[in-house]
Short mmCIF file of C-alpha atoms in Angstrom, two decimals:
data_model
loop_
_atom_site.label_atom_id
_atom_site.label_comp_id
_atom_site.label_asym_id
_atom_site.label_seq_id
_atom_site.Cartn_x
_atom_site.Cartn_y
_atom_site.Cartn_z
CA MET A 286 128.95 95.08 127.30
CA ALA A 287 132.12 96.73 125.95
CA SER A 288 131.77 100.18 124.43
CA GLY A 289 133.03 98.69 121.16
CA ASP A 290 129.81 96.67 121.02
CA ARG A 291 127.62 99.63 120.20
CA HIS A 292 126.90 98.15 116.79
CA LEU A 293 125.21 95.26 118.61
CA LEU A 294 122.91 97.65 120.44
CA ARG A 295 122.10 99.33 117.14
CA ALA A 296 121.33 95.97 115.58
CA ARG A 297 118.99 95.14 118.46
CA ASP A 298 117.29 98.55 118.15
CA LEU A 299 116.85 97.81 114.47
CA ILE A 300 115.09 94.52 115.29
CA ASP A 301 112.85 96.20 117.85
CA ALA A 302 111.86 98.98 115.47
CA ARG A 303 111.71 97.23 112.12
CA TYR A 304 110.64 93.63 112.79
CA ARG A 305 107.76 94.17 110.33
CA GLU A 306 110.18 94.43 107.46
CA PRO A 307 111.83 91.42 105.83
CA LEU A 308 114.83 91.60 108.16
CA ASP A 309 117.16 88.63 108.39
CA VAL A 310 120.50 87.98 110.02
CA ALA A 311 122.36 88.79 106.80
CA ALA A 312 120.76 92.25 106.63
CA LEU A 313 121.43 92.88 110.32
CA ALA A 314 125.07 91.81 109.97
CA GLN A 315 125.41 94.12 107.02
CA ALA A 316 124.04 97.03 109.06
CA ALA A 317 126.60 96.19 111.75
CA HIS A 318 129.39 95.93 109.15
CA VAL A 319 130.47 92.42 110.13
CA SER A 320 130.09 88.92 108.67
CA PRO A 321 126.85 87.05 109.54
CA ALA A 322 128.63 84.30 111.49
CA HIS A 323 130.72 86.76 113.47
CA PHE A 324 127.67 88.93 114.10
CA SER A 325 125.57 86.03 115.42
CA ARG A 326 128.32 84.96 117.82
CA GLN A 327 128.84 88.49 119.13
CA PHE A 328 125.12 89.10 119.49
CA ARG A 329 124.62 85.87 121.39
CA ARG A 330 127.52 86.64 123.71
CA ALA A 331 126.08 90.11 124.44
CA PHE A 332 122.35 89.30 124.77
CA GLY A 333 122.20 85.58 125.51
CA GLU A 334 120.34 84.62 122.35
CA THR A 335 121.06 84.68 118.66
CA PRO A 336 119.79 87.60 116.55
CA HIS A 337 117.52 85.14 114.78
CA GLN A 338 115.93 84.09 118.10
CA TYR A 339 115.66 87.69 119.27
CA LEU A 340 113.93 88.76 116.06
CA LEU A 341 111.56 85.79 116.14
CA THR A 342 110.70 86.42 119.79
CA ARG A 343 109.95 90.06 119.01
CA ARG A 344 107.68 89.04 116.14
CA LEU A 345 105.87 86.38 118.17
CA GLU A 346 105.32 88.79 121.05
CA ARG A 347 103.73 91.30 118.68
CA ALA A 348 101.67 88.55 117.04
CA ALA A 349 100.35 87.44 120.44
CA SER A 350 99.35 91.02 121.21
CA LEU A 351 97.54 91.37 117.87
CA LEU A 352 95.74 88.03 118.41
CA ARG A 353 94.38 89.36 121.72
CA THR A 354 93.43 92.89 120.68
CA THR A 355 92.48 92.79 117.01
CA ASP A 356 90.21 90.72 114.82
CA HIS A 357 92.80 90.38 112.06
CA THR A 358 93.16 86.90 110.61
CA VAL A 359 96.11 84.70 111.54
CA LEU A 360 97.42 85.09 107.99
CA ASP A 361 97.25 88.90 108.23
CA ILE A 362 98.94 88.91 111.63
CA CYS A 363 101.68 86.63 110.31
CA MET A 364 102.40 89.14 107.52
CA GLU A 365 102.04 92.16 109.82
CA VAL A 366 104.86 90.97 112.06
CA GLY A 367 107.21 90.38 109.14
CA LEU A 368 106.84 86.59 108.74
CA SER A 369 105.98 85.14 105.36
CA SER A 370 105.04 81.51 106.06
CA VAL A 371 101.93 80.75 108.09
CA GLY A 372 103.13 77.19 108.60
CA SER A 373 106.38 78.14 110.26
CA PHE A 374 104.63 80.99 112.13
CA THR A 375 102.17 78.50 113.63
CA THR A 376 104.97 76.09 114.55
CA SER A 377 107.11 78.80 116.18
CA PHE A 378 104.09 80.27 117.94
CA LYS A 379 103.09 76.92 119.37
CA ARG A 380 106.62 76.28 120.58
CA ALA A 381 106.69 79.66 122.34
CA TYR A 382 103.12 79.83 123.74
CA GLY A 383 102.12 76.15 123.94
CA LYS A 384 99.06 76.77 121.72
CA THR A 385 98.34 77.45 118.09
CA PRO A 386 97.62 81.12 117.28
CA LEU A 387 93.85 80.41 117.05
CA ALA A 388 93.74 78.45 120.32
CA TYR A 389 95.71 81.25 121.96
CA ARG A 390 93.19 83.81 120.69
CA ARG A 391 90.26 81.73 121.96
CA SER A 392 91.77 81.55 125.43
CA PHE A 393 91.13 85.32 125.85
CA PRO A 394 87.87 87.28 125.84
CA PRO A 395 87.01 88.44 122.30
CA ALA A 396 88.85 91.65 121.39
CA ALA A 397 85.48 93.35 120.77
CA ARG A 398 84.63 92.91 124.47
CA GLN A 399 87.81 94.62 125.56
CA VAL A 400 87.86 97.87 123.62
CA PRO A 401 86.75 100.97 125.53
CA ILE A 402 84.44 102.55 122.98
CA PRO A 403 83.25 105.98 124.14
CA THR A 404 79.52 106.19 124.80
CA CYS A 405 79.00 108.90 122.21
CA PHE A 406 80.17 106.62 119.40
CA LEU A 407 78.09 103.77 120.79
CA MET A 408 75.03 105.99 120.82
CA GLY A 409 75.72 107.11 117.27
CA ALA A 410 76.18 103.59 115.98
CA THR A 411 73.14 102.16 117.72
CA ARG A 412 70.75 105.03 116.99
CA PRO A 413 67.89 104.12 114.65
CA PRO A 414 69.04 104.89 111.10
CA GLY A 415 66.17 107.30 110.40
CA ARG A 416 67.04 109.55 113.30
CA MET A 417 70.76 109.31 112.94
CA ARG A 418 70.83 110.57 109.40
CA ALA A 419 67.90 112.99 109.73
CA PRO A 420 68.96 116.40 108.46
CA ARG A 421 68.94 119.09 111.10
CA PRO A 422 69.74 122.80 111.03
CA LEU A 423 73.41 123.42 110.44
CA PRO A 424 75.10 125.33 113.25
CA THR A 425 77.26 128.15 111.97
CA LEU A 426 80.92 128.17 112.93
CA GLU A 427 80.43 131.33 115.00
CA SER A 428 77.57 130.05 117.07
CA SER A 429 77.62 126.28 117.09
CA SER A 430 74.97 124.93 119.39
CA GLU A 431 75.92 123.47 122.74
CA GLU A 432 74.58 120.13 121.62
CA ASP A 433 76.89 120.12 118.65
CA THR A 434 79.91 121.11 120.72
CA ALA A 435 79.16 118.33 123.16
CA ARG A 436 78.95 115.83 120.34
CA MET A 437 82.27 116.96 118.89
CA ALA A 438 83.94 116.72 122.27
CA GLY A 439 82.84 113.14 122.39
CA MET B 263 95.30 111.91 139.53
CA MET B 264 94.22 112.19 135.91
CA LYS B 265 96.35 110.81 133.12
CA VAL B 266 95.67 110.90 129.40
CA SER B 267 94.99 107.36 128.19
CA HIS B 268 93.47 108.07 124.76
CA VAL B 269 93.55 110.91 122.28
CA ASN B 270 91.47 110.98 119.11
CA LEU B 271 92.70 111.69 115.60
CA TRP B 272 90.22 112.03 112.76
CA VAL B 273 91.42 110.12 109.71
CA ARG B 274 89.85 109.76 106.27
CA ASP B 275 90.65 106.05 105.95
CA GLN B 276 91.53 103.71 108.80
CA ASP B 277 93.61 101.24 106.76
CA GLU B 278 95.62 104.06 105.25
CA ALA B 279 96.10 105.58 108.71
CA ILE B 280 97.22 102.27 110.25
CA ALA B 281 99.81 101.87 107.48
CA PHE B 282 101.07 105.42 108.00
CA TYR B 283 101.29 105.35 111.79
CA THR B 284 102.82 101.88 112.04
CA GLU B 285 104.97 101.47 108.94
CA LYS B 286 106.10 105.07 108.56
CA LEU B 287 106.07 106.52 112.07
CA GLY B 288 106.90 103.26 113.85
CA CYS B 289 103.84 103.20 116.15
CA GLU B 290 102.46 99.86 117.34
CA LEU B 291 98.96 98.80 116.36
CA GLN B 292 97.19 98.20 119.68
CA GLU B 293 93.58 97.47 118.84
CA ASP B 294 91.65 96.91 115.63
CA VAL B 295 88.18 95.56 116.13
CA THR B 296 85.10 95.74 113.93
CA ILE B 297 81.80 95.32 115.73
CA GLU B 298 79.20 93.97 113.34
CA GLU B 299 76.26 94.45 115.72
CA MET B 300 77.15 98.14 115.87
CA GLY B 301 76.82 98.71 112.15
CA GLY B 302 80.40 97.68 111.41
CA PHE B 303 81.84 100.25 113.80
CA ARG B 304 85.63 99.87 113.70
CA TRP B 305 87.77 100.78 116.68
CA VAL B 306 91.45 101.29 115.90
CA THR B 307 94.20 102.47 118.25
CA VAL B 308 97.96 102.80 117.91
CA SER B 309 100.62 103.69 120.47
CA PRO B 310 103.91 105.43 119.97
CA ALA B 311 106.75 102.88 120.21
CA GLY B 312 107.73 102.60 123.86
CA GLN B 313 104.57 104.33 125.13
CA PRO B 314 101.96 101.55 125.16
CA ASP B 315 99.71 103.24 127.73
CA LEU B 316 98.95 106.15 125.42
CA ARG B 317 96.45 105.14 122.75
CA ILE B 318 95.87 107.26 119.67
CA ILE B 319 92.40 106.49 118.31
CA LEU B 320 92.22 106.56 114.51
CA MET B 321 88.59 107.44 113.81
CA PRO B 322 86.89 108.46 110.58
CA PRO B 323 84.58 111.48 110.86
CA SER B 324 81.82 109.32 109.37
CA ALA B 325 81.73 107.36 112.66
CA MET B 326 80.77 110.52 114.51
CA PRO B 327 77.15 110.73 115.57
CA GLY B 328 76.01 113.69 113.54
CA SER B 329 74.27 114.81 110.41
CA PRO B 330 75.94 114.27 107.03
CA GLU B 331 76.53 118.04 106.90
CA THR B 332 78.36 118.04 110.23
CA ILE B 333 80.46 115.09 109.16
CA LYS B 334 81.31 116.78 105.87
CA LYS B 335 82.42 119.89 107.76
CA LEU B 336 84.66 117.84 110.00
CA GLU B 337 86.16 116.05 107.00
CA ASP B 338 87.00 119.40 105.45
CA VAL B 339 88.58 120.69 108.64
CA VAL B 340 90.71 117.54 108.90
CA ALA B 341 91.82 117.77 105.25
CA GLN B 342 92.89 121.36 105.87
CA GLY B 343 95.05 120.27 108.80
CA ALA B 344 93.00 122.32 111.26
CA ALA B 345 91.62 119.47 113.38
CA GLY B 346 94.60 119.36 115.72
CA GLY B 347 97.65 117.16 115.84
CA VAL B 348 100.08 115.80 118.37
CA ILE B 349 103.65 116.64 119.30
CA PHE B 350 106.09 113.73 119.20
CA ASP B 351 109.05 114.03 121.53
CA VAL B 352 112.14 112.79 119.67
CA GLU B 353 115.74 112.30 120.78
CA ASP B 354 117.29 113.50 117.54
CA CYS B 355 115.00 115.58 115.35
CA ARG B 356 117.30 115.77 112.32
CA ALA B 357 118.05 112.04 112.28
CA THR B 358 114.36 111.22 112.75
CA ALA B 359 113.42 113.58 109.93
CA GLU B 360 115.98 111.97 107.64
CA GLU B 361 114.64 108.49 108.40
CA LEU B 362 110.99 109.52 107.98
CA LYS B 363 111.78 111.19 104.67
CA ARG B 364 113.43 108.00 103.51
CA ARG B 365 110.11 106.30 104.26
CA GLY B 366 108.21 108.91 102.27
CA VAL B 367 106.66 110.99 105.07
CA GLU B 368 105.55 114.43 103.94
CA PHE B 369 107.22 117.31 105.78
CA THR B 370 105.49 120.64 106.32
CA GLN B 371 108.59 122.08 107.93
CA GLU B 372 112.24 121.07 107.90
CA PRO B 373 113.97 120.76 111.29
CA VAL B 374 114.65 124.27 112.61
CA GLU B 375 116.25 125.48 115.81
CA GLN B 376 113.85 127.19 118.17
CA PHE B 377 114.50 128.44 121.66
CA TYR B 378 112.86 125.28 123.02
CA GLY B 379 114.76 122.86 120.82
CA ILE B 380 114.73 121.54 117.27
CA ASP B 381 111.32 121.33 115.66
CA ALA B 382 110.00 119.80 112.42
CA GLY B 383 106.49 119.41 111.00
CA ILE B 384 104.90 116.44 109.25
CA ARG B 385 101.51 115.75 107.66
CA ASP B 386 99.64 112.45 107.70
CA PRO B 387 97.67 111.18 104.67
CA SER B 388 94.44 112.65 106.10
CA GLY B 389 95.92 116.13 106.48
CA ASN B 390 96.63 116.09 110.21
CA GLN B 391 99.74 118.04 111.11
CA HIS B 392 102.12 116.84 113.80
CA ARG B 393 105.37 118.15 115.24
CA LEU B 394 108.59 116.32 115.94
CA VAL B 395 110.34 118.14 118.77
CA GLN B 396 113.76 117.52 120.21
CA ARG B 397 113.62 119.53 123.37
CA ALA B 398 116.64 121.60 124.34
CA MET B 399 115.96 120.74 127.97
CA GLN B 400 114.67 117.30 128.87
CA PRO B 401 111.75 117.17 131.34
CA ALA B 402 113.89 115.44 133.97
CA GLU B 403 116.19 118.44 134.06
CA GLN B 404 113.39 120.95 134.58
CA GLY B 405 113.19 120.46 138.32
#
């Protein structure tokens, strides 16, 4: 890539960092100080795909990650990656991954089975309610009990 | 060899924290799972952009196994900014600060030159204080 093409790198950085925002090719071209048509041609020559494709790929890649590792709804994930139409999200997703977002999610173990929750939190959350909330002597800041320190450390 | 995979940040509200760390600081949401059979326990992690193997856990003090008094104490410590923060390594501290201010991030210290580089301070909505440091000498050069 020629050194004069730095604005293209900046535009790509902008896509990578701010895909959540309502970015479109017009806004990217404006940031690069060139016309949209000229910008798309230059971008494609430099990176092998149009800025529109690059932005969509970035959004779909993030959406796939969120489908695997969160329990957010498809609608929420669509919005979180900067897309506004669930219909076109589903269509683009299926074209890229060969499955609808929901089918893609179901092809992986549930996100809840994958998260490494520390034992101390598990113990806290599964302790019988009576014991968990039972008041106990407050340790002072100067001499907090070992038990308390251990709990804080997790 | 031991590597840090997760660090914990206490936050007062997980939704608010996700919005701050992703939309304002540019982190990626990595995990967000609510486990109903564990009393609605919600596990949330984010990673700095470009550092997906470091997970910052966003955890409310109320999820900590402890008495209400202990939890209240922790909440107070967090609100006072005394519960510990992280240091973000940035390429250009002044430019980053300008961008974060544009997004409405609260600064506790403007970028200043220190012997180790340029250093600024920010505060998250829960009160946690972090640093943005542009090191004068990059780690690769330290031999």
